[in-house]
Structure formats: structure tokens, C-alpha cells
PDB file of C-alpha atoms in Angstrom:
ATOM      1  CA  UNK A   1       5.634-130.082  -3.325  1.00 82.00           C
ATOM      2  CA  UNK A   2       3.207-129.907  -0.486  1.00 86.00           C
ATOM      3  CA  UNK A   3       4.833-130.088   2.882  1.00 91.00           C
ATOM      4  CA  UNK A   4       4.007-129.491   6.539  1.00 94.00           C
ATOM      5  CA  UNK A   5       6.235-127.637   9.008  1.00 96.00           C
ATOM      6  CA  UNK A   6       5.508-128.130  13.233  1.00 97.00           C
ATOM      7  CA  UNK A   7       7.464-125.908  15.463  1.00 97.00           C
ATOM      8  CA  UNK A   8       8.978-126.562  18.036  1.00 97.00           C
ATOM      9  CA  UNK A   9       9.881-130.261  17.383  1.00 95.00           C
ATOM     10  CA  UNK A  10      10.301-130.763  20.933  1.00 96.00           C
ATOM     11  CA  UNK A  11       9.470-129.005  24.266  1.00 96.00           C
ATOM     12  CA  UNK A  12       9.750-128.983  27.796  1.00 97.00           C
ATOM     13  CA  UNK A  13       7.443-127.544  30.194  1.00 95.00           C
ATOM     14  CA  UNK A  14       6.533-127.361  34.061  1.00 96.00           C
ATOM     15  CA  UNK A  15       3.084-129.273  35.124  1.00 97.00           C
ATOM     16  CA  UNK A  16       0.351-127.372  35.196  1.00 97.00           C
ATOM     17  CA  UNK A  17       1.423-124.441  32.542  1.00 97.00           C
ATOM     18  CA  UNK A  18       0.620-123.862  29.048  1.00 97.00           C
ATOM     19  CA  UNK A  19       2.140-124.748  25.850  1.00 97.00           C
ATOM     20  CA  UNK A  20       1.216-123.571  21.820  1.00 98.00           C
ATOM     21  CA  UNK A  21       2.582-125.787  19.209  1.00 98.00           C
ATOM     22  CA  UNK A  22       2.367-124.787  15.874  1.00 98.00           C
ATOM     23  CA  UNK A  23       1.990-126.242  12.047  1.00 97.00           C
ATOM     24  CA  UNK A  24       2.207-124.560   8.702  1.00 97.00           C
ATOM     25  CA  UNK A  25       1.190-125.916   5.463  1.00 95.00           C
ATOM     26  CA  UNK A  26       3.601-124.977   2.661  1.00 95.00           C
ATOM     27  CA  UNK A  27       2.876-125.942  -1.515  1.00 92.00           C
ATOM     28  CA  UNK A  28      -0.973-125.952  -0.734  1.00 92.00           C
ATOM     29  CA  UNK A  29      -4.291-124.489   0.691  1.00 92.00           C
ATOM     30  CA  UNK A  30      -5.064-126.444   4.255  1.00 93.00           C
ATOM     31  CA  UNK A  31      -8.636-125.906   4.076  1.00 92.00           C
ATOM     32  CA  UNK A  32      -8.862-129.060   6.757  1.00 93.00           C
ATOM     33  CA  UNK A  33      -6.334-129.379   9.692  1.00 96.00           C
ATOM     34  CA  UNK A  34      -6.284-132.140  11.975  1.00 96.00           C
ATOM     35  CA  UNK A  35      -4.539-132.491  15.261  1.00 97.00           C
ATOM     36  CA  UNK A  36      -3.357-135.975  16.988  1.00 97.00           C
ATOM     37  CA  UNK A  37      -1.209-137.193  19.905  1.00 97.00           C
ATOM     38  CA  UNK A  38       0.230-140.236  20.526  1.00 94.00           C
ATOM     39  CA  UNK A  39       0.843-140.911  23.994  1.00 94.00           C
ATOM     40  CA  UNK A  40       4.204-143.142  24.898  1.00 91.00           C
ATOM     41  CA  UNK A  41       3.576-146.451  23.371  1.00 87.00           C
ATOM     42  CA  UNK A  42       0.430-145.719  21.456  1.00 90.00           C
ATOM     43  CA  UNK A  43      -0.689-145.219  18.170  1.00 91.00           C
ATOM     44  CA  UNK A  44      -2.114-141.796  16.640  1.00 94.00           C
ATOM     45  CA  UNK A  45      -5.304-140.260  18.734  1.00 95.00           C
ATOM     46  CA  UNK A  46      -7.692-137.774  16.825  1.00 95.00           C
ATOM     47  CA  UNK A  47      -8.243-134.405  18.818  1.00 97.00           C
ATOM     48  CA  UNK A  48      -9.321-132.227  16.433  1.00 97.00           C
ATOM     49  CA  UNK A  49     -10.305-131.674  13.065  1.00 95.00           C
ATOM     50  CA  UNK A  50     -10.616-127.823  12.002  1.00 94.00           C
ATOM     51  CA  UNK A  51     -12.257-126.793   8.423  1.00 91.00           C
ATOM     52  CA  UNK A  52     -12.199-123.363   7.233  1.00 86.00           C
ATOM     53  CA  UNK A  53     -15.682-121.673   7.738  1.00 82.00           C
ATOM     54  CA  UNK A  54     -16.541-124.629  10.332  1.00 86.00           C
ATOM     55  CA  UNK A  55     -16.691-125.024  13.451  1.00 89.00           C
ATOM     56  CA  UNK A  56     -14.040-127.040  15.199  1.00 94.00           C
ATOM     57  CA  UNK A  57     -14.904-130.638  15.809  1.00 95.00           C
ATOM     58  CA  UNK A  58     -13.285-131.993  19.095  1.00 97.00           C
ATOM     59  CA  UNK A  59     -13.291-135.897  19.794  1.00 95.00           C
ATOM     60  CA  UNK A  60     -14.507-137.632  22.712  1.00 93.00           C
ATOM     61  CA  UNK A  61     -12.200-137.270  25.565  1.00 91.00           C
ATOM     62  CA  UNK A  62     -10.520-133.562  23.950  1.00 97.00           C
ATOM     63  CA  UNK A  63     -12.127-130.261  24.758  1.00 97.00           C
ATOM     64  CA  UNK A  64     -11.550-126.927  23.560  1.00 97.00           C
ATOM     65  CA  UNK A  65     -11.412-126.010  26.759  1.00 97.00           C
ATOM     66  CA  UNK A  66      -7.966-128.261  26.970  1.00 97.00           C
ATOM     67  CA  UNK A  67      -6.608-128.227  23.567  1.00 98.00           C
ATOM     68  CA  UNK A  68      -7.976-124.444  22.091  1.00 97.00           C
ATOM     69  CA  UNK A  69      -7.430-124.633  18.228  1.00 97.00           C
ATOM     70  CA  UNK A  70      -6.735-121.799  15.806  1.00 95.00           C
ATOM     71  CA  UNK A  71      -6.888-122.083  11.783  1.00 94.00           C
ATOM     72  CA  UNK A  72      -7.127-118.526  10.930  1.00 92.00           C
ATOM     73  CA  UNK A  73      -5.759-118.740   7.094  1.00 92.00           C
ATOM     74  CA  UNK A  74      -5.086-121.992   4.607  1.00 93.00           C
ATOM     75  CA  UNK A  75      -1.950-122.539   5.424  1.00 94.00           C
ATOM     76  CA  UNK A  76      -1.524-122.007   9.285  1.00 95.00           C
ATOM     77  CA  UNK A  77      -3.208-123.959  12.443  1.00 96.00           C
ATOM     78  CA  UNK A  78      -2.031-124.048  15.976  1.00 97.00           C
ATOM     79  CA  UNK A  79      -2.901-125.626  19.231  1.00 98.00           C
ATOM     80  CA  UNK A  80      -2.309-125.070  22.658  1.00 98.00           C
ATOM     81  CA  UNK A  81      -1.653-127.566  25.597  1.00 98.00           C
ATOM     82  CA  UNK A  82      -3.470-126.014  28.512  1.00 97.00           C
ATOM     83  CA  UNK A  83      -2.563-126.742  32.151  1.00 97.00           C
ATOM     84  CA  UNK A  84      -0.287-129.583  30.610  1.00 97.00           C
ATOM     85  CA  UNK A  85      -0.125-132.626  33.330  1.00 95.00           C
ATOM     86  CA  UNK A  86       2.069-135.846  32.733  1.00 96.00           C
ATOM     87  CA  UNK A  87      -0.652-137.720  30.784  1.00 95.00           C
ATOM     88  CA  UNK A  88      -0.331-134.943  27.882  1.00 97.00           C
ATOM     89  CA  UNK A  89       3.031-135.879  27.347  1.00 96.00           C
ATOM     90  CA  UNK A  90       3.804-136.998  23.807  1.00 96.00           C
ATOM     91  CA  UNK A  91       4.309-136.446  20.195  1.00 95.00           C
ATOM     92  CA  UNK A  92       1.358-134.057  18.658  1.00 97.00           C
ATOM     93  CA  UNK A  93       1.136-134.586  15.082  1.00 96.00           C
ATOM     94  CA  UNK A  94      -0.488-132.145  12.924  1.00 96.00           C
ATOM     95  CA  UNK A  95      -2.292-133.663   9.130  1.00 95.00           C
ATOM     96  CA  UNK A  96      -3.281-130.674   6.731  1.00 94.00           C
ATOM     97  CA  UNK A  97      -5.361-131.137   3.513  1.00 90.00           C
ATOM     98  CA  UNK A  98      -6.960-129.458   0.802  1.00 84.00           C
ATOM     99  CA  UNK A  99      -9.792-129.954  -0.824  1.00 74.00           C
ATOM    100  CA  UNK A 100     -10.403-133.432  -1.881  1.00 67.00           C
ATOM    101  CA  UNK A 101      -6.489-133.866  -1.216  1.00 72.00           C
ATOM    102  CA  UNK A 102      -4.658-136.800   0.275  1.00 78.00           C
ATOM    103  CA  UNK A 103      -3.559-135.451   4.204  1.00 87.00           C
ATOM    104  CA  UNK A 104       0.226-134.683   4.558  1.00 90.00           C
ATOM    105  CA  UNK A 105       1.792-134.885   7.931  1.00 92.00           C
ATOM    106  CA  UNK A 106       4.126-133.010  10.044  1.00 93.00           C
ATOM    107  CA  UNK A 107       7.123-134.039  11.838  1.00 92.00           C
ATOM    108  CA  UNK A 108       5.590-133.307  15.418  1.00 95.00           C
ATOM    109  CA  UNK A 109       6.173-131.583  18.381  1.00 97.00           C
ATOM    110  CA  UNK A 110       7.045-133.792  20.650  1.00 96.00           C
ATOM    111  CA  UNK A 111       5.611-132.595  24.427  1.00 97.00           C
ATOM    112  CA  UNK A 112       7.376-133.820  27.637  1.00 97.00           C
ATOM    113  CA  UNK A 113       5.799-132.704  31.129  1.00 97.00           C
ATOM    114  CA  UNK A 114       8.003-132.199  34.276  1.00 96.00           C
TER     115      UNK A 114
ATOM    116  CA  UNK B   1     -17.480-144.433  11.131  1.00 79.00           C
ATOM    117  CA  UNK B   2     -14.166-145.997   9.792  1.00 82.00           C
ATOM    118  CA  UNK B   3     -12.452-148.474  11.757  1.00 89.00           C
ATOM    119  CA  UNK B   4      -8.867-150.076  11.659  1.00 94.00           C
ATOM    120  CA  UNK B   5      -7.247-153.086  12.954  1.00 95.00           C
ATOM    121  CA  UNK B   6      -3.449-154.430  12.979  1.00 97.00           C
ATOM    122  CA  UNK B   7      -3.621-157.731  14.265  1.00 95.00           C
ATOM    123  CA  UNK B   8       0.296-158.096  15.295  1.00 95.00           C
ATOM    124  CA  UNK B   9       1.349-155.681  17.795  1.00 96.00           C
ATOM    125  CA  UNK B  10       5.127-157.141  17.176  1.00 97.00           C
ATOM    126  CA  UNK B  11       6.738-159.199  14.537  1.00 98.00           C
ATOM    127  CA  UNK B  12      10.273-160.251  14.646  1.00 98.00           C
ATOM    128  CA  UNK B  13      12.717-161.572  11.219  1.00 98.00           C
ATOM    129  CA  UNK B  14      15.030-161.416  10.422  1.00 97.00           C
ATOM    130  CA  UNK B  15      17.089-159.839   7.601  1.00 97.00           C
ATOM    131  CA  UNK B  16      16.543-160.765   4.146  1.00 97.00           C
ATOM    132  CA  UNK B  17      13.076-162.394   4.641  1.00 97.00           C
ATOM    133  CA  UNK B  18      10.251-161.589   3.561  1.00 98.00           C
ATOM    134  CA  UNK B  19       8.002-159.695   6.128  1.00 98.00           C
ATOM    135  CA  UNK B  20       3.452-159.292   5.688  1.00 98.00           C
ATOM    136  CA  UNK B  21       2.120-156.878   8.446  1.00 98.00           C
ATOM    137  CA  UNK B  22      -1.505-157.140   8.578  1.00 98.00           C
ATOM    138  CA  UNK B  23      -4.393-154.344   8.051  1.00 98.00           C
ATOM    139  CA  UNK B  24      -7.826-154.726   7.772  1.00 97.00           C
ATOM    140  CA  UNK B  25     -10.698-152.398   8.050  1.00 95.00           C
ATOM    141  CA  UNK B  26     -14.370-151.830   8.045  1.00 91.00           C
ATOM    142  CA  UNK B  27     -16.324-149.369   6.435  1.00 85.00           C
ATOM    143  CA  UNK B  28     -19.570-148.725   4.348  1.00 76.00           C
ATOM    144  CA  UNK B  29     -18.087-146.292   1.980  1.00 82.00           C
ATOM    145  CA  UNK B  30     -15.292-145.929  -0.490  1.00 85.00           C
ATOM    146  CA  UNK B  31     -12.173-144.524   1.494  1.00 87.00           C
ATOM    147  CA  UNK B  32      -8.398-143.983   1.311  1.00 91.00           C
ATOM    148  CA  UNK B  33      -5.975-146.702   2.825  1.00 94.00           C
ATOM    149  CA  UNK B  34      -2.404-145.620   3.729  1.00 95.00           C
ATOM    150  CA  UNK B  35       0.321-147.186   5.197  1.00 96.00           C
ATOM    151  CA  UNK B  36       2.975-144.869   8.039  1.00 95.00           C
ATOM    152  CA  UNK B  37       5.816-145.892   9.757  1.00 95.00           C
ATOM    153  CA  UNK B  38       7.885-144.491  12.723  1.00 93.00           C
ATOM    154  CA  UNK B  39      11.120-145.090  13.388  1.00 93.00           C
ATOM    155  CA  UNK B  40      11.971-144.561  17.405  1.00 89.00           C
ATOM    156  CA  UNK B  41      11.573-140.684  18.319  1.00 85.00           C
ATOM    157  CA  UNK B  42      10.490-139.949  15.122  1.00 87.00           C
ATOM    158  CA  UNK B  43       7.375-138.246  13.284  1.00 86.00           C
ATOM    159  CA  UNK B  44       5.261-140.119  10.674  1.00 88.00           C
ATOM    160  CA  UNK B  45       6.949-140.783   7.363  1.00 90.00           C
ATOM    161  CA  UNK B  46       4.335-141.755   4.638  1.00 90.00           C
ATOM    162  CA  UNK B  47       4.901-145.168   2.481  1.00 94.00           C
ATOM    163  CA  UNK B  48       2.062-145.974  -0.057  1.00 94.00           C
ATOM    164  CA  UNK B  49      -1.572-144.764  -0.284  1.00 93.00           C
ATOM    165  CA  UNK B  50      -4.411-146.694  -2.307  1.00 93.00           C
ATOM    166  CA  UNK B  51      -8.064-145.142  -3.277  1.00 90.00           C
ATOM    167  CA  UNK B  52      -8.833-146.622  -6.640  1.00 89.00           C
ATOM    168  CA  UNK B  53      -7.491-148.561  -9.399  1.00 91.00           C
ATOM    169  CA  UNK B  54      -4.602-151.185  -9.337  1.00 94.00           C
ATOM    170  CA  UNK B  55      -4.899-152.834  -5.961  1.00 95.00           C
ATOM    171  CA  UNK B  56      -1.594-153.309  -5.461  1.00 97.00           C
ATOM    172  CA  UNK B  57       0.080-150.321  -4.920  1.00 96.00           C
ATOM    173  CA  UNK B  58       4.243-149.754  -4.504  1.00 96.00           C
ATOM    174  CA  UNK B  59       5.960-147.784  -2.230  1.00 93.00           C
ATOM    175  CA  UNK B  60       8.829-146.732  -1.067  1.00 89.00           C
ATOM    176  CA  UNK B  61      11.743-148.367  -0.178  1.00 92.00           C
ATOM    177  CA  UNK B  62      10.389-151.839  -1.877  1.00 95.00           C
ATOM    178  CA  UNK B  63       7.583-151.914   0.238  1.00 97.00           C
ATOM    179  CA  UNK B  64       4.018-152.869  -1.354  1.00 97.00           C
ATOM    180  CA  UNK B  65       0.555-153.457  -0.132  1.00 98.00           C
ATOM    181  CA  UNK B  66      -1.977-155.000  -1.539  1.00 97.00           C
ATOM    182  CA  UNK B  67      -6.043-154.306  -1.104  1.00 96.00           C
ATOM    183  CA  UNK B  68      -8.985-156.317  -1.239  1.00 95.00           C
ATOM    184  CA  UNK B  69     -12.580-155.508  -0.818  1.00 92.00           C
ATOM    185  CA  UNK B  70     -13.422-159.213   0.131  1.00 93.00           C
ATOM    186  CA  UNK B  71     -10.974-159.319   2.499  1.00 94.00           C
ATOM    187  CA  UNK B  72     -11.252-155.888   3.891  1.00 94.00           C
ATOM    188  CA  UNK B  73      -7.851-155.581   4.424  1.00 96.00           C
ATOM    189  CA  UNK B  74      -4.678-153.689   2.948  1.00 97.00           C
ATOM    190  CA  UNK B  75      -1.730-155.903   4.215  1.00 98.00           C
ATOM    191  CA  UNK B  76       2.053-154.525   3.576  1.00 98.00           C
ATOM    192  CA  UNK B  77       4.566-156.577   2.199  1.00 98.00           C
ATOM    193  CA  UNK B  78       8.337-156.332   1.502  1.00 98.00           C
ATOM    194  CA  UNK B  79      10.123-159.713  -0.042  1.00 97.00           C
ATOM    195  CA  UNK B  80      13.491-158.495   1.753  1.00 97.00           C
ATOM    196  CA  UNK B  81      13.696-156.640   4.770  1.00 98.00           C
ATOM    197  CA  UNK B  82      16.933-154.859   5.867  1.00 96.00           C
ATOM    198  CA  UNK B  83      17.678-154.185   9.730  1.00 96.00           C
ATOM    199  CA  UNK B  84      16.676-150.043   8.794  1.00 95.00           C
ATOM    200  CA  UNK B  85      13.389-151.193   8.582  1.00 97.00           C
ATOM    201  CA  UNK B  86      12.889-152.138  12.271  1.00 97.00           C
ATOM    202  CA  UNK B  87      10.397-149.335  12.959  1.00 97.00           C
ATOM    203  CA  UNK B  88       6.843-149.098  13.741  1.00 96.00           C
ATOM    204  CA  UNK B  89       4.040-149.862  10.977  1.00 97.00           C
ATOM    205  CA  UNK B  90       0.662-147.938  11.058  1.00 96.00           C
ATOM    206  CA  UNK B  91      -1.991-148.643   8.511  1.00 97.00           C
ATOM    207  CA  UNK B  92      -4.543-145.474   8.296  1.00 96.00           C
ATOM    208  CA  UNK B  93      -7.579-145.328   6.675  1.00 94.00           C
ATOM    209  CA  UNK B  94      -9.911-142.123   5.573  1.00 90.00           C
ATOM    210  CA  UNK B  95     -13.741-142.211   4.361  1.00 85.00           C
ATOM    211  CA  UNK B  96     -13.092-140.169   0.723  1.00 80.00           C
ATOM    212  CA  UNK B  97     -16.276-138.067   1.528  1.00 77.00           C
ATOM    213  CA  UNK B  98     -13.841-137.032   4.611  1.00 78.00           C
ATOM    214  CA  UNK B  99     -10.292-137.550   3.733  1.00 79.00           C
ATOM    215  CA  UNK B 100      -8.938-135.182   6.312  1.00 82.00           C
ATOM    216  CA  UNK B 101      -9.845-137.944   9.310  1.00 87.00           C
ATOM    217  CA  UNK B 102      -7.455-140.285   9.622  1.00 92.00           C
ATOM    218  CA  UNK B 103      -7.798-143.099  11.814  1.00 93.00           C
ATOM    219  CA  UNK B 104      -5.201-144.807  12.519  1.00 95.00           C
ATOM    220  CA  UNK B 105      -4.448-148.405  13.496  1.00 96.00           C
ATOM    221  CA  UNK B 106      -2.576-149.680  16.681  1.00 95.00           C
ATOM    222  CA  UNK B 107       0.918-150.148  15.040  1.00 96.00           C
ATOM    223  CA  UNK B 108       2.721-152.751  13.933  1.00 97.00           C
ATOM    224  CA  UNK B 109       6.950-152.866  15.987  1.00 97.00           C
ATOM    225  CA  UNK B 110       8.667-154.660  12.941  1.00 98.00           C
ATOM    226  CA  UNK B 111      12.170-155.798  14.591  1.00 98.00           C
ATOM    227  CA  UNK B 112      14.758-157.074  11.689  1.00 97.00           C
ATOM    228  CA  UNK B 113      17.464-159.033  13.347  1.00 96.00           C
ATOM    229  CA  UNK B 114      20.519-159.238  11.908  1.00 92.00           C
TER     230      UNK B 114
END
């Protein structure tokens, strides 16, 4: 079956440093990936969607410059949290899918900022 | 762009009835509907899709949702709840010429009382 693997699953780290999160697509080719957080309390915000041989598309309010994205093959992605503050705290979830495939999940890495 | 709406931010029953959490959407095109939920701390666990065919679709754990095109909505049902299901309910919705964006609604906090 198709699954989705996110490491770590949770993480600490110190205001104003860096951390990569990372999801691999197992069972399938993740020719799309797509990258959310939900802050505490919130529902599921888009930041990113990443197709192979496209450019990334960022939402309003997320910036490469904040959230740098790499999808380098079809079944790995990963993101990194740069100069992570309190308000990036929160479960990232990343959604893989193939070509004209339903979108399978991850568990999450699950961010907190101290 | 695709849209989605949960009107109940909480409902409260409690166990043994039946439970409706409410979905509706807007958009032009034809597009996936799923329904998520998330127990507390967790990651995204997937319950039912619909994209065609038999508008009622069944899930897991006895859950069911139902769509309608008049209606725009895609409401989830379950005729017996059990205190395991307190969680929180997303309903997500995809254009099928772009499955890999999700959008996802506000959340539904289902509370089953014993």
C-alpha cells in the first residue's frame, strides 16, 4: 500500500535556529508534495505545493525564503524551518500524490519553539 | 479556487447517539471531498473520500457521509458514536484537475460524553 513516513515526529529547538523535517513516500511515485502546518488550535494551512519538473508554489503568507523546499526524486520531499520563532510552532503535515492519485498523509512532525 | 466550511466548531453527545458534522463547499469544478480526523496530539488519519458515483460513501469505523451537488455539502454521519470518537473532524476538499491541494476546513471538536 501507499504510505507516507515524516521524520522526526517531534522536535525541539532554540528560537531563532533552523530545523529540516522530512517525508518519504513509500508504495508510490510522489510526483506532487504538499506541505501544511497547523498552528495550536487551528486547522491545516497550505505552504507549499512542489511538482516534479515545476517550480515550487508557495502560498500567501510562506516564502521560500522561510520554509526552503526540496523534492529531488518521487518519493522524497523535505522542508526546513528557518530562524524558527514561537509562531512556527506546530504540527507540519506533509500530503504526497501521484499522478491523478488521491493525496496520502503523513503522521507529522510536530515543531515546538523554546 | 476551492473553498470549505464546517459550520460547528464544537458539538457535544453523548454516547450512543447519533452524531451529523456539517461540510459544505463551493466550487466551479468537479473535485474530491474527504473527510480527516485528529485525535489530541495526533497526525491526520483518513476516514472516507467521495469523487464520483454513489453519493453516499462508508467509512471507517461506521462513519458515512453523504454528498449533494444541490446542497454543496458532504456532511458526516455516524448513527452511534462511542466516547473513542471524541476527536477533531476536518472535511477537505481538492479540485480533480489539482488533487494534490487540499484545503481543508476549520475542524469540527466532536466530544462523546459518557
Amino acid at each position: 500500500g501507499a504510505l507516507v513516513y515524516q521524520y522526526p515526529r517531534r522536535t525541539i529547538c532554540k528560537s531563532g535556529t533552523s530545523m529540516r523535517m522530512e517525508c518519504q513516500a513509500v508504495g508510490f511515485q510522489a510526483t506532487s508534495v504538499a506541505w501544511y502546518r497547523q498552528s495550536p488550535q487551528k486547522t491545516f494551512e497550505l505552504i507549499a505545493l512542489s511538482t516534479v519538473n515545476s517550480a515550487i508554489k508557495y502560498e500567501q503568507n510562506f516564502t521560500q525564503e522561510k520554509f526552503p523546499i526540496s523534492h529531488p526524486n518521487l518519493s522524497f520531499s523535505s522542508m526546513t524551518v528557518l530562524n524558527a520563532y514561537l509562531e512556527d510552532r506546530g504540527l507540519y503535515l506533509c500530503g504526497a500524490g501521484g499522478q491523478n492519485t488521491e493525496v496520502f498523509f503523513g503522521k507529522g512532525t510536530r515543531l515546538t519553539v523554546v | 479556487t476551492q473553498t470549505v466550511s464546517q459550520s460547528d466548531a464544537h458539538v457535544t453527545v453523548f454516547e450512543g447517539d447519533s452524531v451529523e458534522l456539517r461540510c459544505n463547499y463551493s466550487y466551479g469544478g468537479s473535485i474530491y471531498l474527504s473527510w480527516y480526523i485528529q485525535h489530541h496530539g495526533r497526525g491526520l488519519q483518513f476516514l472516507l473520500k467521495y469523487y464520483s458515483g454513489n453519493p453516499v460513501v462508508q467509512g471507517v469505523n461506521g462513519f458515512k457521509a453523504e454528498f449533494s451537488k444541490s446542497d454543496s455539502s458532504f456532511h458526516l454521519r455516524k448513527a452511534s458514536v462511542h466516547w473513542s470518537d471524541s476527536a477533531v473532524y476536518f472535511c477537505a476538499v481538492s479540485a480533480s484537475s489539482n488533487t494534490n491541494k487540499v484545503v481543508f476546513g476549520t475542524g469540527t471538536r466532536l466530544q462523546v460524553l459518557p
